[in-house]
Tab-separated table of C-alpha atoms (C1' of nucleotides) in Angstrom:
chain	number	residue	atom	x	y	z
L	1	UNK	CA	72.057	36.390	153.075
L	2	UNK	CA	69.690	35.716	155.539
L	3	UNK	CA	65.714	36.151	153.830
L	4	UNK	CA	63.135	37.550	155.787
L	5	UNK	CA	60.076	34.918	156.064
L	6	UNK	CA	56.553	35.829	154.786
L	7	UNK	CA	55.034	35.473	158.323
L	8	UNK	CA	57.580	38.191	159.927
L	9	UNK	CA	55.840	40.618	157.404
L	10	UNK	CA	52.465	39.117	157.860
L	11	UNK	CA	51.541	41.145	160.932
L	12	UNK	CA	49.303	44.637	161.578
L	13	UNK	CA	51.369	47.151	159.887
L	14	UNK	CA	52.396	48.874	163.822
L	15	UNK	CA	53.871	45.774	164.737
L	16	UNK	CA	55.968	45.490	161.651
L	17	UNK	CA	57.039	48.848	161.348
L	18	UNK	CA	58.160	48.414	164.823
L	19	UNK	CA	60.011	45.053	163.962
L	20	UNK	CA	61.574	46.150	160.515
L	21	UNK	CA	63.470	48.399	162.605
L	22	UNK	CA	67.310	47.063	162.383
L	23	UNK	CA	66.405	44.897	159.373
L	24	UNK	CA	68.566	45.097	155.897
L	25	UNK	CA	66.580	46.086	152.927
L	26	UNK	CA	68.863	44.882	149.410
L	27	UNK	CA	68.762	46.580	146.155
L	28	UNK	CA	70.536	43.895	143.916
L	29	UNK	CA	71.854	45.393	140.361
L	30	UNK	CA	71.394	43.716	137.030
L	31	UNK	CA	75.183	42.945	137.139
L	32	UNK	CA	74.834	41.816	140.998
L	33	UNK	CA	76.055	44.955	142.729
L	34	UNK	CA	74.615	44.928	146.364
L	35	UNK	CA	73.260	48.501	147.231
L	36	UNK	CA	71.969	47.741	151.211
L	37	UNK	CA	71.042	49.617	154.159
L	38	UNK	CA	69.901	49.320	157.566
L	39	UNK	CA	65.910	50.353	158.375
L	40	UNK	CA	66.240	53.096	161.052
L	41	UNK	CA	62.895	54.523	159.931
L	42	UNK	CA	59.439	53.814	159.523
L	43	UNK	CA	55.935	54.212	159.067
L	44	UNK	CA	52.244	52.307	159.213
L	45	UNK	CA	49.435	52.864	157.178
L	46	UNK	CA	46.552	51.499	158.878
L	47	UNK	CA	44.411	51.106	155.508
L	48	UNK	CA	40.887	52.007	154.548
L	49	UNK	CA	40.202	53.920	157.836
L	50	UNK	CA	43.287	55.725	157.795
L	51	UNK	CA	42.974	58.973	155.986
L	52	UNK	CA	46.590	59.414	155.429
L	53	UNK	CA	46.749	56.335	153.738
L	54	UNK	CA	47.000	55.924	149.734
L	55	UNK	CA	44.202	52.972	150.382
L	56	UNK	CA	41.669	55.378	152.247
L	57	UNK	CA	38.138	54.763	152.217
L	58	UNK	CA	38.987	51.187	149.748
L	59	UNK	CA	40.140	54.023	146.924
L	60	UNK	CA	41.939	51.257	144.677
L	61	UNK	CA	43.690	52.118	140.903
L	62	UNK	CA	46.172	51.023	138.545
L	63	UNK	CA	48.476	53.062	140.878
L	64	UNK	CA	48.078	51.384	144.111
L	65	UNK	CA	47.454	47.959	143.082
L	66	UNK	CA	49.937	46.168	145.051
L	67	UNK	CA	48.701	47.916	148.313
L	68	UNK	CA	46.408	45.150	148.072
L	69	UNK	CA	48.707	42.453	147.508
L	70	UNK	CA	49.799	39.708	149.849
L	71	UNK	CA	52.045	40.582	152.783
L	72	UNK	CA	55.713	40.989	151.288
L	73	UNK	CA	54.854	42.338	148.370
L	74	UNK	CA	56.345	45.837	147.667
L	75	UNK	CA	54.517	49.060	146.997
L	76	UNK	CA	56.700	51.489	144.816
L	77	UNK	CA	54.518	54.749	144.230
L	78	UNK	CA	55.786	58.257	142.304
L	79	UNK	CA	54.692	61.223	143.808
L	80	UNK	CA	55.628	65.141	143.736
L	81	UNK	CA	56.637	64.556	139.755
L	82	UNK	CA	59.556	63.275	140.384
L	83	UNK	CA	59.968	61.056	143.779
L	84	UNK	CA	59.571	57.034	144.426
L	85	UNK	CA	59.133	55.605	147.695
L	86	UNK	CA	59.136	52.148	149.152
L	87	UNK	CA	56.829	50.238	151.400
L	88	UNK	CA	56.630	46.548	152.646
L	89	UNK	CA	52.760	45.357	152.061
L	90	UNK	CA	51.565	43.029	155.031
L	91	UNK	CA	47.834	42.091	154.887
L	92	UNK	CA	46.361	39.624	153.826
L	93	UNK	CA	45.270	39.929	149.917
L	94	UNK	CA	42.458	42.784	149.541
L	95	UNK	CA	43.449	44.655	153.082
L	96	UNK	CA	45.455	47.245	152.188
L	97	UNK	CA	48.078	47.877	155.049
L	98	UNK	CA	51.886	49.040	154.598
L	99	UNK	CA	54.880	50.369	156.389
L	100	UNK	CA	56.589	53.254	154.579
L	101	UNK	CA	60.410	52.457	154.766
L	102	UNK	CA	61.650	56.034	155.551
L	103	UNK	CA	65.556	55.754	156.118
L	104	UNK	CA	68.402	53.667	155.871
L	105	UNK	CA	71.579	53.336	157.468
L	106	UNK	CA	73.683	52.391	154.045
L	107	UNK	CA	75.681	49.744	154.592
L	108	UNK	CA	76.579	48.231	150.838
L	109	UNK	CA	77.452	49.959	147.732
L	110	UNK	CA	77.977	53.027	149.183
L	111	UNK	CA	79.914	54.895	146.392
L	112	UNK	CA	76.857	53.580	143.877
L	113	UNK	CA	74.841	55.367	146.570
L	114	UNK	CA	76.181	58.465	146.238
L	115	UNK	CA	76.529	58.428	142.238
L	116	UNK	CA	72.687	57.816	142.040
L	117	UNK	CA	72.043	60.725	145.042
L	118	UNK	CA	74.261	63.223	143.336
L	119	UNK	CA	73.204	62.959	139.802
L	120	UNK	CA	69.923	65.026	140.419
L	121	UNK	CA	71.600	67.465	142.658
L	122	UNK	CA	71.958	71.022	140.277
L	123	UNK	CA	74.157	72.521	142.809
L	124	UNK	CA	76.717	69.990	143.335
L	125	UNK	CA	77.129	70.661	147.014
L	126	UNK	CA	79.327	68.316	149.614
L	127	UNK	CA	77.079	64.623	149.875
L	128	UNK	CA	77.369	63.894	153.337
L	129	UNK	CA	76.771	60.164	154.089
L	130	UNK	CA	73.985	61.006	156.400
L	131	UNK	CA	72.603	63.078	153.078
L	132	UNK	CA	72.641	59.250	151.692
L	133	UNK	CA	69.270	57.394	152.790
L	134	UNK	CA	67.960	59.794	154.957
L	135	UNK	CA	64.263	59.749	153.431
L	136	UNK	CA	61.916	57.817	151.784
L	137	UNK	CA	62.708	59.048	148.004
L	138	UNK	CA	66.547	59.783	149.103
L	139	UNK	CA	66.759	55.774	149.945
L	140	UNK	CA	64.593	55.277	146.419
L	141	UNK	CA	67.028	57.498	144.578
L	142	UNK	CA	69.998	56.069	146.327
L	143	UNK	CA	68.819	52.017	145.573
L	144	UNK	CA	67.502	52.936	142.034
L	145	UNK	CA	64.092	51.877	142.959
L	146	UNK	CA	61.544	52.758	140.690
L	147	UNK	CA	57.803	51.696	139.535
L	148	UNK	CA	59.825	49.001	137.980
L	149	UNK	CA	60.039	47.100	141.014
L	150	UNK	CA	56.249	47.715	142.712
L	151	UNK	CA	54.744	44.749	143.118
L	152	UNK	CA	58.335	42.467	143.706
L	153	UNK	CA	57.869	39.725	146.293
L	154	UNK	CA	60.194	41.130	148.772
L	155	UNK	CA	60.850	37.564	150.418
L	156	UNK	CA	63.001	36.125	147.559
L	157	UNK	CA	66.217	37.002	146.835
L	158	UNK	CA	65.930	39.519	143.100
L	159	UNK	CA	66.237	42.586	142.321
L	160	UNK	CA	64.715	43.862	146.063
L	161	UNK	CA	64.462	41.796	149.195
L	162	UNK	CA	64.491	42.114	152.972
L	163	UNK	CA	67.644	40.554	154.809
L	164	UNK	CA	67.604	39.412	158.593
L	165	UNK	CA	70.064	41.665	160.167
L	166	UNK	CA	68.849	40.950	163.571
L	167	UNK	CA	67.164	38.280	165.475
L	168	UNK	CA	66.134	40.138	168.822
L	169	UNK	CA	63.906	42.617	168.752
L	170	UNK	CA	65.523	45.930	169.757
L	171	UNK	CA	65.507	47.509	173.507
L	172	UNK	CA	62.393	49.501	174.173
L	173	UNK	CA	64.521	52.758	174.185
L	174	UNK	CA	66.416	52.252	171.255
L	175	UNK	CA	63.003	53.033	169.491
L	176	UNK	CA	61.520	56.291	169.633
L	177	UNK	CA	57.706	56.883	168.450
L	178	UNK	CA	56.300	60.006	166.526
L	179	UNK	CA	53.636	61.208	164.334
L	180	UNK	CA	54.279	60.856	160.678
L	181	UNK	CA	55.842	63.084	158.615
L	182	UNK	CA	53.654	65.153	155.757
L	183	UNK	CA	50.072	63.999	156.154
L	184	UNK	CA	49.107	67.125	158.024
L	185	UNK	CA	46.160	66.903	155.492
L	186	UNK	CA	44.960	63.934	157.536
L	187	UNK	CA	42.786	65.448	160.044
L	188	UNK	CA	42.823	63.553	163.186
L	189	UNK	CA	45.327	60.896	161.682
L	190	UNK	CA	47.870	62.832	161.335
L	191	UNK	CA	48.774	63.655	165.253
L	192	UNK	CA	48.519	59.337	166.014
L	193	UNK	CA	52.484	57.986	166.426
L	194	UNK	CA	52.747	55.841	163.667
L	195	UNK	CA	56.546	56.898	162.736
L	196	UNK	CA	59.247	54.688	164.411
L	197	UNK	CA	62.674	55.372	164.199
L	198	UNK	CA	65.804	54.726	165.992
L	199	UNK	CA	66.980	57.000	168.538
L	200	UNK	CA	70.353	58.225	168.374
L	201	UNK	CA	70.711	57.602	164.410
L	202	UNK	CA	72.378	60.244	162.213
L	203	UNK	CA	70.555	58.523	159.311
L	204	UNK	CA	67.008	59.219	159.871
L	205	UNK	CA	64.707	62.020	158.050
L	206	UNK	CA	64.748	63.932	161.041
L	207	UNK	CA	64.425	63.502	164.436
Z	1	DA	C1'	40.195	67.539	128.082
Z	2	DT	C1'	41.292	69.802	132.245
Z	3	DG	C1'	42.722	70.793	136.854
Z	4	DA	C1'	44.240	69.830	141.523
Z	5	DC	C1'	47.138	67.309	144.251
Z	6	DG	C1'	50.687	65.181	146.514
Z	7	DA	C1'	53.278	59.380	152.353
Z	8	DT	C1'	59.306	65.002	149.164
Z	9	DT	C1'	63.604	67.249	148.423
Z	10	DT	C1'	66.336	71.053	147.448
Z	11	DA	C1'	67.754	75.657	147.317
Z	12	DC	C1'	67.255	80.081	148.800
Z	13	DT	C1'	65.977	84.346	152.001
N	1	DG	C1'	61.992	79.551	158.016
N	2	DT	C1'	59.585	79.589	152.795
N	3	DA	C1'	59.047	78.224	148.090
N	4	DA	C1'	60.100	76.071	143.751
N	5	DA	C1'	60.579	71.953	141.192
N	6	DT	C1'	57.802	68.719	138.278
N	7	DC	C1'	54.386	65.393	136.368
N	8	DG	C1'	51.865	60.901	137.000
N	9	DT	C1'	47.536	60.060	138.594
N	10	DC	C1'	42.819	60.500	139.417
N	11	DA	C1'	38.339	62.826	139.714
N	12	DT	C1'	35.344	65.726	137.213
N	13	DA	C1'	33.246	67.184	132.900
DNA sequence: ATGACGATTTACT
DNA sequence: GTAAATCGTCATA
């Protein structure tokens, strides 16, 4: 109900990833189905100097594009073949920063959820609801989010937005701080804590 | 035209 | 724990 305004995303990408935490991101259907979770997971990509980052060094294609966008825009990238994931863009235009949404708690549209999470299972084994949103292209899969949507301005309420789900910021030790996951190719970069997540959440990637 | 590589997930030993 | 799946994307030629 409740948008998220521009300069709440407008902020270095720690900062955000930090403050998304506890937020509602909304996958809205073509007929108006509500698929929604709660951000329990995150990560920032510092940009250009960042060697984990898709926007390392100013590298800058057809495929990253909207890295460079204003903040709120979305970045929707396909990786592995056959995975999407989802980030919030929050520099200004031509400083490519993001945060990585990495989990969700799923709170709407649920049994959509798990149609969309099953259908590329081969062995149909049990879906737990912690099996839901519990990575970056498990949420992707579970919201239908594809290339589609890169580039949506995630401010206005269409087809994917950021909700206000909470106004204070969250107690210092409800958050817990890690390296991020799968950039061990990134030299020094990959041992900084860039990952936030929330403690004590079945929904994250892993703890 | 070709080849190497993933900001991952799943299934299997 | 390890490895397969799977192909768009980009750099090199």
């Amino acid at each position: 109900m409740d948008r998220i305004p521009r300069s709440f995303l407008a902020v270095d990408p720690e900062t955000l990833a930090r403050r998304l935490l506890g937020q509602r991101l909304v996958r809205t259907l073509d007929d108006g189905t509500r698929l929604a979770g709660i951000i329990v997971e995150t990560e920032a990509y510092l940009g250009v100097r960042d060697r984990a980052a898709h926007s390392f060094g100013g590298r800058r294609t057809p495929r990253n594009e909207s890295m460079y966008a204003s903040a709120g825009t979305a970045y929707v990238y396909f990786t592995y073949g056959m995975h999407h994931c989802v980030n919030v863009v929050c520099g200004r235009r031509d400083e490519p920063v993001a945060v990585l949404i990495r989990a969700l708690e799923p709170v709407e549209g649920l049994d959509v959820m798990r149609t969309n999470r099953a259908a590329r299972r081969a062995h149909k084994q049990p879906l737990r609801e912690t099996d839901l949103c519990s990575g970056p292209a498990k949420l992707a899969q579970a919201l239908g989010i594809t290339r589609e949507l890169d580039g949506v301005d995630l401010t206005r309420a269409g087809p994917l937005h950021l909700e206000r789900a909470r106004t204070r910021p969250l107690p210092r030790a409800a958050v817990v701080n890690t390296p991020r996951i799968g950039v061990g190719y990134a030299g020094r970069w990959a041992a900084r804590r860039l990952r936030w997540r929330l403690a004590a959440n079945p929904h994250v990637s892993r703890p």
